[in-house]
Amino acid sequence: MEKGNLILRLVLGFTFFMHGLDKWRGGIDGTAGFFESVGIPGFMAYVVAGIELVGGILLMLGLGVRILSILFAVILIGAIFTVKLSAGFLGGLELDIVLLAMSVHLALAGSSKYALDSRVKVKAAS
């Protein structure tokens, strides 16, 4: 189970990192324009691209696994209902559903012993 979570975390993190990198390298203004064309405020392109880029790296390292997985799930739900649903399952929706399932799994499962989260202990305030 631990190694399976590691594989999911690495693949999901890398996938989001690459999508975030593509948004920045491809011209974030173009992404903002696309967001506006589907009814999402353009500034959200910067938020989403930042979460994807930085969050992808952090997820691969195993830092903030549950929080990042929830953020990725929210991004995916937004993408599914604003763009992908009309494309159909084989038109791109299948990737988002798989990534959503991976995100939900990691949000529920949390970190494994192969994550930096397991090495960092936060002391609760007494």
PDB file of C-alpha atoms in Angstrom:
ATOM      1  CA  MET A   1       0.000   0.000   0.000  1.00  0.00           C
ATOM      2  CA  GLU A   2       2.763   2.435   0.911  1.00  0.00           C
ATOM      3  CA  LYS A   3       4.584   1.924  -2.392  1.00  0.00           C
ATOM      4  CA  GLY A   4       1.296   2.251  -4.296  1.00  0.00           C
ATOM      5  CA  ASN A   5       0.643   5.611  -2.647  1.00  0.00           C
ATOM      6  CA  LEU A   6       4.164   6.676  -3.561  1.00  0.00           C
ATOM      7  CA  ILE A   7       3.582   5.814  -7.217  1.00  0.00           C
ATOM      8  CA  LEU A   8       0.256   7.673  -7.294  1.00  0.00           C
ATOM      9  CA  ARG A   9       1.784  10.681  -5.556  1.00  0.00           C
ATOM     10  CA  LEU A  10       4.722  10.874  -7.960  1.00  0.00           C
ATOM     11  CA  VAL A  11       2.610  10.456 -11.092  1.00  0.00           C
ATOM     12  CA  LEU A  12      -0.080  12.902  -9.944  1.00  0.00           C
ATOM     13  CA  GLY A  13       2.503  15.449  -8.801  1.00  0.00           C
ATOM     14  CA  PHE A  14       4.450  15.213 -12.040  1.00  0.00           C
ATOM     15  CA  THR A  15       1.294  15.487 -14.145  1.00  0.00           C
ATOM     16  CA  PHE A  16       0.142  18.635 -12.341  1.00  0.00           C
ATOM     17  CA  PHE A  17       3.659  20.094 -12.414  1.00  0.00           C
ATOM     18  CA  MET A  18       3.810  19.642 -16.191  1.00  0.00           C
ATOM     19  CA  HIS A  19       0.348  21.171 -16.680  1.00  0.00           C
ATOM     20  CA  GLY A  20       1.316  24.158 -14.544  1.00  0.00           C
ATOM     21  CA  LEU A  21       4.623  24.551 -16.365  1.00  0.00           C
ATOM     22  CA  ASP A  22       2.825  24.406 -19.699  1.00  0.00           C
ATOM     23  CA  LYS A  23       0.449  27.188 -18.636  1.00  0.00           C
ATOM     24  CA  TRP A  24       3.359  29.475 -17.703  1.00  0.00           C
ATOM     25  CA  ARG A  25       5.555  28.584 -20.683  1.00  0.00           C
ATOM     26  CA  GLY A  26       2.673  28.750 -23.143  1.00  0.00           C
ATOM     27  CA  GLY A  27       1.788  32.252 -22.039  1.00  0.00           C
ATOM     28  CA  ILE A  28      -0.267  32.638 -18.900  1.00  0.00           C
ATOM     29  CA  ASP A  29      -2.154  35.527 -20.495  1.00  0.00           C
ATOM     30  CA  GLY A  30      -3.507  33.129 -23.104  1.00  0.00           C
ATOM     31  CA  THR A  31      -4.612  30.777 -20.350  1.00  0.00           C
ATOM     32  CA  ALA A  32      -6.281  33.696 -18.555  1.00  0.00           C
ATOM     33  CA  GLY A  33      -8.093  34.542 -21.788  1.00  0.00           C
ATOM     34  CA  PHE A  34      -9.268  30.950 -22.117  1.00  0.00           C
ATOM     35  CA  PHE A  35     -10.511  30.957 -18.522  1.00  0.00           C
ATOM     36  CA  GLU A  36     -12.506  34.129 -19.243  1.00  0.00           C
ATOM     37  CA  SER A  37     -13.966  32.577 -22.405  1.00  0.00           C
ATOM     38  CA  VAL A  38     -15.477  29.749 -20.336  1.00  0.00           C
ATOM     39  CA  GLY A  39     -16.786  32.064 -17.614  1.00  0.00           C
ATOM     40  CA  ILE A  40     -13.965  31.842 -15.064  1.00  0.00           C
ATOM     41  CA  PRO A  41     -12.255  35.081 -13.945  1.00  0.00           C
ATOM     42  CA  GLY A  42      -8.911  35.434 -15.728  1.00  0.00           C
ATOM     43  CA  PHE A  43      -6.922  35.886 -12.526  1.00  0.00           C
ATOM     44  CA  MET A  44      -7.834  32.312 -11.606  1.00  0.00           C
ATOM     45  CA  ALA A  45      -5.461  31.127 -14.353  1.00  0.00           C
ATOM     46  CA  TYR A  46      -2.579  32.427 -12.252  1.00  0.00           C
ATOM     47  CA  VAL A  47      -3.934  30.745  -9.123  1.00  0.00           C
ATOM     48  CA  VAL A  48      -4.509  27.413 -10.861  1.00  0.00           C
ATOM     49  CA  ALA A  49      -1.163  27.470 -12.691  1.00  0.00           C
ATOM     50  CA  GLY A  50       0.640  28.310  -9.438  1.00  0.00           C
ATOM     51  CA  ILE A  51      -1.081  25.524  -7.530  1.00  0.00           C
ATOM     52  CA  GLU A  52      -0.314  23.068 -10.335  1.00  0.00           C
ATOM     53  CA  LEU A  53       3.344  24.058 -10.648  1.00  0.00           C
ATOM     54  CA  VAL A  54       4.336  24.457  -6.998  1.00  0.00           C
ATOM     55  CA  GLY A  55       1.811  21.913  -5.738  1.00  0.00           C
ATOM     56  CA  GLY A  56       3.097  19.325  -8.182  1.00  0.00           C
ATOM     57  CA  ILE A  57       6.622  19.683  -6.844  1.00  0.00           C
ATOM     58  CA  LEU A  58       5.465  19.578  -3.231  1.00  0.00           C
ATOM     59  CA  LEU A  59       3.293  16.533  -3.883  1.00  0.00           C
ATOM     60  CA  MET A  60       6.218  14.664  -5.451  1.00  0.00           C
ATOM     61  CA  LEU A  61       8.246  15.486  -2.338  1.00  0.00           C
ATOM     62  CA  GLY A  62       5.372  14.399  -0.141  1.00  0.00           C
ATOM     63  CA  LEU A  63       4.708  17.724   1.575  1.00  0.00           C
ATOM     64  CA  GLY A  64       1.115  18.738   2.238  1.00  0.00           C
ATOM     65  CA  VAL A  65      -0.243  15.644   0.515  1.00  0.00           C
ATOM     66  CA  ARG A  66      -3.815  15.838   1.810  1.00  0.00           C
ATOM     67  CA  ILE A  67      -4.219  19.586   1.275  1.00  0.00           C
ATOM     68  CA  LEU A  68      -2.701  19.524  -2.201  1.00  0.00           C
ATOM     69  CA  SER A  69      -4.772  16.517  -3.197  1.00  0.00           C
ATOM     70  CA  ILE A  70      -7.925  18.375  -2.169  1.00  0.00           C
ATOM     71  CA  LEU A  71      -6.826  21.457  -4.139  1.00  0.00           C
ATOM     72  CA  PHE A  72      -6.123  19.292  -7.186  1.00  0.00           C
ATOM     73  CA  ALA A  73      -9.551  17.659  -6.820  1.00  0.00           C
ATOM     74  CA  VAL A  74     -11.207  21.103  -6.749  1.00  0.00           C
ATOM     75  CA  ILE A  75      -9.293  22.146  -9.883  1.00  0.00           C
ATOM     76  CA  LEU A  76     -10.309  18.937 -11.636  1.00  0.00           C
ATOM     77  CA  ILE A  77     -13.971  19.272 -10.685  1.00  0.00           C
ATOM     78  CA  GLY A  78     -13.888  22.812 -12.063  1.00  0.00           C
ATOM     79  CA  ALA A  79     -12.290  21.621 -15.310  1.00  0.00           C
ATOM     80  CA  ILE A  80     -14.746  18.758 -15.669  1.00  0.00           C
ATOM     81  CA  PHE A  81     -17.852  20.902 -15.244  1.00  0.00           C
ATOM     82  CA  THR A  82     -16.685  23.930 -17.249  1.00  0.00           C
ATOM     83  CA  VAL A  83     -14.870  22.311 -20.181  1.00  0.00           C
ATOM     84  CA  LYS A  84     -14.422  18.542 -20.224  1.00  0.00           C
ATOM     85  CA  LEU A  85     -17.963  17.252 -19.651  1.00  0.00           C
ATOM     86  CA  SER A  86     -19.124  18.431 -23.062  1.00  0.00           C
ATOM     87  CA  ALA A  87     -16.110  16.759 -24.725  1.00  0.00           C
ATOM     88  CA  GLY A  88     -17.302  13.341 -23.617  1.00  0.00           C
ATOM     89  CA  PHE A  89     -15.474  10.525 -21.896  1.00  0.00           C
ATOM     90  CA  LEU A  90     -13.084   9.725 -24.744  1.00  0.00           C
ATOM     91  CA  GLY A  91     -12.684  13.389 -25.635  1.00  0.00           C
ATOM     92  CA  GLY A  92     -10.489  14.125 -22.649  1.00  0.00           C
ATOM     93  CA  LEU A  93     -12.831  13.601 -19.722  1.00  0.00           C
ATOM     94  CA  GLU A  94     -11.276  10.222 -18.926  1.00  0.00           C
ATOM     95  CA  LEU A  95      -7.922  11.772 -17.943  1.00  0.00           C
ATOM     96  CA  ASP A  96      -9.581  14.217 -15.592  1.00  0.00           C
ATOM     97  CA  ILE A  97     -11.638  11.454 -13.973  1.00  0.00           C
ATOM     98  CA  VAL A  98      -8.519   9.330 -13.426  1.00  0.00           C
ATOM     99  CA  LEU A  99      -6.614  12.294 -11.969  1.00  0.00           C
ATOM    100  CA  LEU A 100      -9.618  13.124  -9.779  1.00  0.00           C
ATOM    101  CA  ALA A 101      -9.735   9.537  -8.478  1.00  0.00           C
ATOM    102  CA  MET A 102      -6.001   9.692  -7.706  1.00  0.00           C
ATOM    103  CA  SER A 103      -6.452  13.024  -5.908  1.00  0.00           C
ATOM    104  CA  VAL A 104      -9.357  11.751  -3.817  1.00  0.00           C
ATOM    105  CA  HIS A 105      -7.419   8.596  -2.932  1.00  0.00           C
ATOM    106  CA  LEU A 106      -4.412  10.596  -1.723  1.00  0.00           C
ATOM    107  CA  ALA A 107      -6.641  13.050   0.157  1.00  0.00           C
ATOM    108  CA  LEU A 108      -8.164  10.104   2.022  1.00  0.00           C
ATOM    109  CA  ALA A 109      -4.978   8.044   2.418  1.00  0.00           C
ATOM    110  CA  GLY A 110      -2.625  10.913   3.229  1.00  0.00           C
ATOM    111  CA  SER A 111       1.134  10.571   3.258  1.00  0.00           C
ATOM    112  CA  SER A 112       3.088   7.373   3.331  1.00  0.00           C
ATOM    113  CA  LYS A 113       6.367   6.610   5.011  1.00  0.00           C
ATOM    114  CA  TYR A 114       7.981   7.585   1.689  1.00  0.00           C
ATOM    115  CA  ALA A 115       6.784  11.213   1.998  1.00  0.00           C
ATOM    116  CA  LEU A 116       8.537  14.119   3.679  1.00  0.00           C
ATOM    117  CA  ASP A 117       5.307  14.697   5.627  1.00  0.00           C
ATOM    118  CA  SER A 118       6.143  11.578   7.608  1.00  0.00           C
ATOM    119  CA  ARG A 119       9.523  13.056   8.555  1.00  0.00           C
ATOM    120  CA  VAL A 120       8.169  16.445   9.638  1.00  0.00           C
ATOM    121  CA  LYS A 121       6.260  16.506  12.893  1.00  0.00           C
ATOM    122  CA  VAL A 122       4.364  19.635  13.863  1.00  0.00           C
ATOM    123  CA  LYS A 123       4.046  20.126  17.604  1.00  0.00           C
ATOM    124  CA  ALA A 124       0.529  20.942  18.705  1.00  0.00           C
ATOM    125  CA  ALA A 125       0.115  24.033  20.846  1.00  0.00           C
ATOM    126  CA  SER A 126      -0.434  23.111  24.455  1.00  0.00           C
TER     127      SER A 126
END
